[in-house]
XYZ file of C-alpha atoms in Angstrom:
471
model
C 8.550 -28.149 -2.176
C 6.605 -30.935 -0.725
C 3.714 -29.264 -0.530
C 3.836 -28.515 -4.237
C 4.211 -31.904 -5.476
C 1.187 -32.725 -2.709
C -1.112 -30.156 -3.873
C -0.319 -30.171 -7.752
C -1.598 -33.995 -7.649
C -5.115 -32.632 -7.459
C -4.690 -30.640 -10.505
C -5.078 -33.618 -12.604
C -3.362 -33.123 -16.797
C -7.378 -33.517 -17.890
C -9.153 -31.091 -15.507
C -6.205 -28.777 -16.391
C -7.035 -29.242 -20.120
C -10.296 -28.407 -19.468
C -9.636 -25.285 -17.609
C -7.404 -24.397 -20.363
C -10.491 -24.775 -22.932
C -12.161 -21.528 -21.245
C -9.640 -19.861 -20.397
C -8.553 -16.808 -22.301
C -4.938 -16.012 -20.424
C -1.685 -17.905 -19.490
C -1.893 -21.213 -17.344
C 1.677 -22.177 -15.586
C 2.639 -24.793 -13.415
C 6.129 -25.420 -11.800
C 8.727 -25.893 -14.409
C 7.049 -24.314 -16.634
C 8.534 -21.561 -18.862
C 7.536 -18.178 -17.156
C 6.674 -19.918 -13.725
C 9.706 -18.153 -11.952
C 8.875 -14.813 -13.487
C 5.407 -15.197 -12.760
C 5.624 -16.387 -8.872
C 8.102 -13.141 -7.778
C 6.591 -10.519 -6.143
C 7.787 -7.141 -4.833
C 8.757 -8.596 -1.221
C 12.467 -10.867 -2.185
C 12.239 -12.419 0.967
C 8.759 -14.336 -0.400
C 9.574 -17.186 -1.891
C 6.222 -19.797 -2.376
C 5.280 -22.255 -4.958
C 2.151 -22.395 -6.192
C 0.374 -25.454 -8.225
C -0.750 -23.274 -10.834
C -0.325 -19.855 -11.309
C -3.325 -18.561 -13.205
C -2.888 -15.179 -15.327
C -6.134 -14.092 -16.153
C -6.917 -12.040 -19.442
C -10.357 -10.943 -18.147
C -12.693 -11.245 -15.299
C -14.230 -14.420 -16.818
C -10.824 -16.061 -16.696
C -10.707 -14.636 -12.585
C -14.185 -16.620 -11.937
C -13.135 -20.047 -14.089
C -10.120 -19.823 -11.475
C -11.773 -19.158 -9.022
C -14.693 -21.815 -9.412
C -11.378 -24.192 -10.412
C -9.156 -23.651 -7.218
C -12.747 -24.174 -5.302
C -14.038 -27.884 -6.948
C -10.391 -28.912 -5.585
C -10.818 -27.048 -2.277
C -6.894 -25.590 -3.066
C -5.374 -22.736 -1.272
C -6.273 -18.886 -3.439
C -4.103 -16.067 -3.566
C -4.557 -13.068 -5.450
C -1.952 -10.920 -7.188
C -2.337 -7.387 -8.126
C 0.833 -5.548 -7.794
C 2.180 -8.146 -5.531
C 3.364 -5.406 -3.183
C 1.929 -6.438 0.126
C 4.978 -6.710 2.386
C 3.872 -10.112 3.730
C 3.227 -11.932 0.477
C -0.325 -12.238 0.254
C -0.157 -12.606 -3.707
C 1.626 -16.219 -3.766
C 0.856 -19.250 -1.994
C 2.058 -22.265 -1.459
C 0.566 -25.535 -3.296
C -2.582 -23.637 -4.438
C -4.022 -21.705 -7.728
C -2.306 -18.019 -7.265
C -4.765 -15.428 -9.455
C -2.579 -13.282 -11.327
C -4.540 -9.945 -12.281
C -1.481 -8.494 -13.965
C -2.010 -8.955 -17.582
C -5.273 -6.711 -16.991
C -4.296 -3.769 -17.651
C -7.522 -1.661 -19.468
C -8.392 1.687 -18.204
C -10.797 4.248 -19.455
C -10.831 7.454 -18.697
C -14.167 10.150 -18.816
C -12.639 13.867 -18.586
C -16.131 15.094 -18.652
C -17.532 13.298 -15.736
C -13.772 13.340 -14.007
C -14.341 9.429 -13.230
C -12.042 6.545 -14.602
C -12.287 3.248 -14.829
C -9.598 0.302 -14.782
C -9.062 -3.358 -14.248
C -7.546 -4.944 -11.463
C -4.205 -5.623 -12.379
C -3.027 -1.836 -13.426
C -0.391 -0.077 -11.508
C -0.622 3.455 -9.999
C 2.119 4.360 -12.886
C -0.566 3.336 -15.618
C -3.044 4.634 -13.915
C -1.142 7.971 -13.598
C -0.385 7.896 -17.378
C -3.847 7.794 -18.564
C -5.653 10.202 -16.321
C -2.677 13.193 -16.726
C -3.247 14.111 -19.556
C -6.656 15.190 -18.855
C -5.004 17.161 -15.917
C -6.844 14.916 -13.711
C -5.256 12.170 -10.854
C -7.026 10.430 -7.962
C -5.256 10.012 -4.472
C -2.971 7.346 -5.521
C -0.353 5.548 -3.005
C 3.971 7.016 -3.316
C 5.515 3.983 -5.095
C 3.893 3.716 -8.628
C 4.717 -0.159 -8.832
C 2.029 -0.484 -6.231
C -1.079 -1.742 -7.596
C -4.561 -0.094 -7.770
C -6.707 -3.154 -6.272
C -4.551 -3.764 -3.037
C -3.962 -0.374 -2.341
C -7.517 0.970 -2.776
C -9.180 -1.794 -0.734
C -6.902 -1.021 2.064
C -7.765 2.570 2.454
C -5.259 4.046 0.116
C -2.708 6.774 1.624
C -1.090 9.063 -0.841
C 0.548 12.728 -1.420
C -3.282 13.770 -2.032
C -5.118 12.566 0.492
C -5.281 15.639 2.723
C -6.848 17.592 -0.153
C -8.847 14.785 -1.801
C -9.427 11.986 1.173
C -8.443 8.329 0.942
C -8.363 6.091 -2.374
C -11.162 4.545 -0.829
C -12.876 7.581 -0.556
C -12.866 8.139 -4.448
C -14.012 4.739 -5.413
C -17.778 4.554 -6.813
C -17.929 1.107 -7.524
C -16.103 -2.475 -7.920
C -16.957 -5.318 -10.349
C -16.246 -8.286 -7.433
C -15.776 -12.092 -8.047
C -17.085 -13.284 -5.041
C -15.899 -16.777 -3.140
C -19.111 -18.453 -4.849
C -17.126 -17.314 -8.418
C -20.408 -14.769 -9.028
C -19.396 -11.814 -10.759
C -21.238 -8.481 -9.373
C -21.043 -5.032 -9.399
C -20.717 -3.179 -6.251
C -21.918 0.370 -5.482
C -23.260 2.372 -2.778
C -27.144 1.823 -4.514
C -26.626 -1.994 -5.401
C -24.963 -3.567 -1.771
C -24.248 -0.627 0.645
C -23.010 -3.251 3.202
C -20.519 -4.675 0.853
C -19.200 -1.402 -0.632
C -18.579 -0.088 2.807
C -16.761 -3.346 3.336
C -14.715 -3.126 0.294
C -13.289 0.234 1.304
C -11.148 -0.619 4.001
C -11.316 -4.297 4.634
C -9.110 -5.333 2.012
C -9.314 -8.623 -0.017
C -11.649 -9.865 2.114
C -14.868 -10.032 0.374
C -13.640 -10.940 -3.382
C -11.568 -10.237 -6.128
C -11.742 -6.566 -7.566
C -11.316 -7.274 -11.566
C -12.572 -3.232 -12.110
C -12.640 -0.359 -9.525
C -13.944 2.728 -10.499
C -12.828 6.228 -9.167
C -13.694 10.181 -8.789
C -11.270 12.415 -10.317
C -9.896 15.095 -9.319
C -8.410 18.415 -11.032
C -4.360 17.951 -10.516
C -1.233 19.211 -12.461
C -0.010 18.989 -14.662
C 2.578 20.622 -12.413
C 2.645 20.708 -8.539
C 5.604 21.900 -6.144
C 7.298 18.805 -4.141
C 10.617 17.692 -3.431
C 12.710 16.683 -0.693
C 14.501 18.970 2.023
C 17.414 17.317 4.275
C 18.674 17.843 7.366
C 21.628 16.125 9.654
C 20.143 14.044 12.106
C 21.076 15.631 15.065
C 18.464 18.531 13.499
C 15.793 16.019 13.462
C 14.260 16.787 17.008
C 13.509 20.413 15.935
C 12.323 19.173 11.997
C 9.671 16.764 14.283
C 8.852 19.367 16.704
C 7.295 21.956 14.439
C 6.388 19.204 11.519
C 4.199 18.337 14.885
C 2.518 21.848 15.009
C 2.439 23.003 11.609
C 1.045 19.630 9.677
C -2.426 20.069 11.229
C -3.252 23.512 10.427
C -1.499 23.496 7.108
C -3.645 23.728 4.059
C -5.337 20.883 2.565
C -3.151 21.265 -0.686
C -0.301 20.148 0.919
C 0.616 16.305 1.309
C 3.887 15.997 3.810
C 5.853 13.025 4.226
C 8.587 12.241 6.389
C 11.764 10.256 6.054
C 14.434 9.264 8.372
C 17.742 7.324 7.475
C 21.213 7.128 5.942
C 21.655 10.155 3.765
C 21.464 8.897 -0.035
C 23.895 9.834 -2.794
C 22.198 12.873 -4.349
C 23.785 15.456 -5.973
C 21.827 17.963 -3.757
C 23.687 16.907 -0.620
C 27.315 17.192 0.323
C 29.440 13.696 -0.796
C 30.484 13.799 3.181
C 27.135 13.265 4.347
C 26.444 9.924 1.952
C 25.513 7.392 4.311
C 24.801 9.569 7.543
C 21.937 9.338 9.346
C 19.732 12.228 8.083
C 16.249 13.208 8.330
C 13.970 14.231 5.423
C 10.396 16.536 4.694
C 8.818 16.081 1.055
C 5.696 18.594 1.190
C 3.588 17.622 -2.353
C 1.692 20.871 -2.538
C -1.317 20.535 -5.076
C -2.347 23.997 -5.889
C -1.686 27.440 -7.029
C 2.563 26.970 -7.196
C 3.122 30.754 -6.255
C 0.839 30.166 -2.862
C 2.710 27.116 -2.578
C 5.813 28.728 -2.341
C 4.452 30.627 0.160
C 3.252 27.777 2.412
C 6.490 25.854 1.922
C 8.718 28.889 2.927
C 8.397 27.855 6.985
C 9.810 24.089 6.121
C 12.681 25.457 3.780
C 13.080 27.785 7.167
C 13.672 24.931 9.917
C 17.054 24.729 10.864
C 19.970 24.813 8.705
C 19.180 22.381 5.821
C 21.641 20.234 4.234
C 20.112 20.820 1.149
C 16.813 20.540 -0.646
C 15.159 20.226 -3.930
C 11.520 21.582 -3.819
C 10.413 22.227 -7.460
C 8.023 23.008 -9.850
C 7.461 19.265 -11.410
C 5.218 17.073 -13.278
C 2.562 15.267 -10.596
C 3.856 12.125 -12.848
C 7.575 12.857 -11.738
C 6.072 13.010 -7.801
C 4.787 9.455 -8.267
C 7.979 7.654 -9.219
C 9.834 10.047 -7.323
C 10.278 7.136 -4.277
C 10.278 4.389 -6.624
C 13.964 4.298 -6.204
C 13.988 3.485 -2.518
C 11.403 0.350 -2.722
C 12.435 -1.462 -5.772
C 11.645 -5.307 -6.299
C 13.203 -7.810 -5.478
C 14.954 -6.788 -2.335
C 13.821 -8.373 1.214
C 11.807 -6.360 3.067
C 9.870 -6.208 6.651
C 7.740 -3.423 8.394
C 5.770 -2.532 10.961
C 3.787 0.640 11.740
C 1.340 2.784 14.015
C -0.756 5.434 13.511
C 0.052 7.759 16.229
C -2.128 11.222 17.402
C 0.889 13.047 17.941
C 4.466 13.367 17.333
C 5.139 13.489 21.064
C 8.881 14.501 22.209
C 8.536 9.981 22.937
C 7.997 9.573 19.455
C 10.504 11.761 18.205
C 13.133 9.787 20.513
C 12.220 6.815 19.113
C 12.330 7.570 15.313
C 15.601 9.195 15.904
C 16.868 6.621 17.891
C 15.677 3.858 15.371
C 17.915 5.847 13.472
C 20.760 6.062 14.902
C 20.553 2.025 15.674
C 19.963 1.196 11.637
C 21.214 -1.924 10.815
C 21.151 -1.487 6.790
C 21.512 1.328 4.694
C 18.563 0.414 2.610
C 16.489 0.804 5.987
C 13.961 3.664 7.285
C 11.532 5.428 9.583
C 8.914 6.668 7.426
C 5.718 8.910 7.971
C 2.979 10.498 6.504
C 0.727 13.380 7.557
C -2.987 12.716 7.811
C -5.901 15.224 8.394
C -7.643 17.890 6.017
C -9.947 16.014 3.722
C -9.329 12.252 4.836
C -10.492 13.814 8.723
C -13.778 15.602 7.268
C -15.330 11.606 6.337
C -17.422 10.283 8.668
C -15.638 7.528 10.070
C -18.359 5.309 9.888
C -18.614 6.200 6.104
C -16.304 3.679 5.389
C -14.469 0.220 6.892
C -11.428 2.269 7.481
C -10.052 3.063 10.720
C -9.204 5.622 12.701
C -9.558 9.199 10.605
C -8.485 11.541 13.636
C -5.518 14.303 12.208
C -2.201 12.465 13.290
C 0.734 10.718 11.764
C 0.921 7.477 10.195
C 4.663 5.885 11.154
C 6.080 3.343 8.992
C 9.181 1.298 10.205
C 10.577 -0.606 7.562
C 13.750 -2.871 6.748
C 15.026 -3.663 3.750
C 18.189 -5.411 2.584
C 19.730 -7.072 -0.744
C 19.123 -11.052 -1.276
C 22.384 -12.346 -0.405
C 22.353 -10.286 3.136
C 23.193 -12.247 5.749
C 21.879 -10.652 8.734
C 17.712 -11.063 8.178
C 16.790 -12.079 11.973
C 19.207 -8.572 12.608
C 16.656 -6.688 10.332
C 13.896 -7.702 12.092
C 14.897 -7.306 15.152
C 15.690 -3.356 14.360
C 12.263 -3.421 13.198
C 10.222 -5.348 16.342
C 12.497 -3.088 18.655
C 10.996 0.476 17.094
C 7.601 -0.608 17.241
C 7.774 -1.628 20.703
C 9.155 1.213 21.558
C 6.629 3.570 20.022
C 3.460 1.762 21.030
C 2.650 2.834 24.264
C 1.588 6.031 22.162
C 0.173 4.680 19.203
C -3.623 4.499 18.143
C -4.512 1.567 15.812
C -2.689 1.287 12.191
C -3.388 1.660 8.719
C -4.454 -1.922 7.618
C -2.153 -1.609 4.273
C 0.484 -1.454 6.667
C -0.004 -4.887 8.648
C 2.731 -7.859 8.303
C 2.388 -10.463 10.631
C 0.643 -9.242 13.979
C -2.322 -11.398 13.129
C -5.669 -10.706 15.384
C -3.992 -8.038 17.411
C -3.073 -6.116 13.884
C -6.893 -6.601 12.884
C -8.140 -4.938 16.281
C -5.765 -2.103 15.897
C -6.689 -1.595 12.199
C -10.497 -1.822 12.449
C -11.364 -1.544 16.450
C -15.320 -1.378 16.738
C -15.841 -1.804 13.129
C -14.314 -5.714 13.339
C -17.711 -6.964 13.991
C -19.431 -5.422 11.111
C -16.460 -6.686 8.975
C -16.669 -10.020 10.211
C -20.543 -10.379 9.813
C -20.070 -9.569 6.077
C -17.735 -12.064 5.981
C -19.711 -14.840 7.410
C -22.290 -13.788 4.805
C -19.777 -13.390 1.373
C -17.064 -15.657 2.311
C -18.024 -17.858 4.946
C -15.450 -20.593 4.023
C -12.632 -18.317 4.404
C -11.677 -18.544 0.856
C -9.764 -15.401 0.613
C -7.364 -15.495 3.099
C -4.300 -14.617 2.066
C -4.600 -11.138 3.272
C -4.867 -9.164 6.143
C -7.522 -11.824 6.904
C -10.378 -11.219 8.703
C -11.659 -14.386 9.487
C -15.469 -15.383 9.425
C -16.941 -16.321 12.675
C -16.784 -20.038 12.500
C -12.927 -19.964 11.373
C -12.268 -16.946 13.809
């Protein structure tokens, strides 16, 4: 609190005023009516103050900020969705960008491309390109927003059929640290549009991204199919075998943790540890029947619900499990192979869970995302494998935080030994180390972009790759 009262002395009443003479959205300091609303992001367990939270109406409103926050050499963070499990969106004592009043999108069936501002949500986004029975690989929690998620890479139930978000975005209007507004494209600034697709918030601020389309739905076949946890070693051993020669239409996550209250599953296993497959097959639905038949086959499910549904239904289908407000910590590895080690260690994290609202999480990559060259892109590592997500989450008023972690810090160490780098999305707080095992060879390139578009480090609250004189 300090800090606030420190920082918000530099934002004088009459260079406020002024700032509030060009700009076309909402201006809110602390104590203001809508501050508190404003400030909250996804992640409970954030909890920052910023001087001024600025909620921009356009992109001129993002570079006024932007030039603002600079003349007063204040901390910048950016909010899109605000789902970044570390709390990049809010700051402490500075201006905190709020893209989340922009929320235009528009939509060409004809050329299968769409367009939308920064602060839309893969739900909106969803909305306006279905009914064209057309979709983009698009994250699986639709509060997550479009800029943080695409810049990251961009994992999703299509990805093996389509690639990577990033690999569907054509262009981004940027704000850059000098509060320039320019359009990025693979014709305009190669460099920079490689950058952009992969290293994160690094470069700018994305007020418009613009993406390929793709033919989906309006219908695919997903769902989720249970087992009892002490099944889980045979569900991992042939996931292991039959994810990477399965067909590109099919997305496959994987889930393990305390057996939820679904009508689908037996009231006496509520609360035991389970383990969970949700193929996401984006085809023909009578050859996806066909494909899905071996996972239905495994074991002796508990019970399962793989259905004919709306893509739109797949979307918010997790939405449940990740909902604001509650405290939450991860971390996560991409691994080659789900070794019998890696199995033992999911299961085990399992078995060790310290809160129901916990889980082991995975996703299967390969098929279209594997066909990119990787040095098409900032990305990292594009080999066929899993990517492993282990992730706590508890209610407010939970006492036992430290406890959470801990279950967390444990798993990862555990599974390490036979991991290979990590999806950069999924960083919290393993600093440098996190950026080597996110970007390996490709950190130098990054940083020698960022010594040219961001020298000063002025977006770096993010997975921050630093420029070379701050490094």
């Amino acid at each position: 609190m300090v800090m606030v009262a420190t920082e918000t002395a530099a934002i004088d009443s009459s260079s406020l005023q002024a700032l509030r003479g060009q700009f076309r959205g909402a201006l809110l300091r602390p104590e203001e009516e809508g501050y508190d609303e404003a400030r909250r992001i996804w992640n409970g367990a954030i909890d920052r103050y910023p001087a001024l939270i600025a909620r921009c109406a356009g992109a001129d409103d993002v570079v006024a900020a932007v030039r603002f926050a600079r003349e007063r050499d204040v901390p910048i963070s950016v909010r899109g969705g605000g789902h970044a499990v570390a709390g990049h969106a809010v700051c402490d004592g500075g201006v905190m960008i709020d893209l989340s009043l922009m929320k235009a999108i528009r939509v060409d069936p004809t050329a299968r491309t769409a367009c939308a501002a920064g602060g839309l949500l893969w739900r909106e986004f969803d909305l306006a390109t279905q009914p064209f029975g057309l979709a983009t690989t698009g994250g699986i929690i639709s509060h997550t927003g479009i800029g943080g998620l695409t810049l990251g890479g961009g994992l999703g139930h299509l990805m093996r059929k389509h690639g990577l978000t990033v690999d569907n975005l054509l262009a981004v209007e940027l704000v850059t640290a000098d509060a320039e507004r320019v359009r990025v494209d693979a014709e305009t600034a190669p460099d920079l549009f490689w950058g952009l697709r992969g290293g994160g918030g690094n470069f700018g601020i994305a007020t418009s991204l613009e993406y390929r389309l793709h033919p989906v739905g309006p219908l695919v076949l997903a769902g989720p199919i249970f087992w009892p946890l002490e099944q889980g070693r045979e569900v991992f051993r042939f996931l292991r075998d039959f994810a990477p020669e399965a067909p590109e239409e099919l997305g496959i996550t994987f889930a393990a943790f305390l057996a939820p209250p679904m009508p689908i599953l037996p009231a006496t296993v509520y609360g035991k540890p389970a383990v969970a497959l949700i193929p996401v097959w984006a085809g023909d639905l009578a050859e996806g029947e066909q494909v899905v038949a071996p996972l239905r086959a495994i074991g002796t499910p508990l019970g399962e619900l793989v259905r004919p549904m709306p893509y739109l239904a797949v979307q918010t289908m997790l939405d449940n499990g990740a909902p604001h407000g509650r405290h939450y910590y991860w971390k996560a590895h991409r691994v080659p192979r789900l070794t019998d080690e890696v199995i033992d260690a999911i299961l085990e994290r399992v078995e060790t869970i310290t809160s129901p609202f916990s889980q082991v999480a995975g996703w299967a990559v390969g098929g279209a995302v594997s066909r990119v060259d990787p040095a098409a892109t900032a990305v990292g590592d594009r080999d066929p494998g899993f990517e492993v997500n282990i992730a706590a989450a508890w209610p407010p008023s939970g006492p036992d935080g430290e406890r959470h972690v801990a279950w967390v810090r444990e798993g990862w160490q555990r599974m390490r030994p036979f991991a290979a780098g990590v999806y950069a999305n999924f960083l919290s707080d393993e600093g440098a180390e996190g950026l080597d095992a996110a970007y390996g060879g490709r950190l130098q390139r990054l940083t020698a972009l960022k010594d040219r578009y961001d020298p000063e480090n002025v977006f770096r609250m993010n997975a921050n790759i630093p420029p070379s004189r701050h490094a």
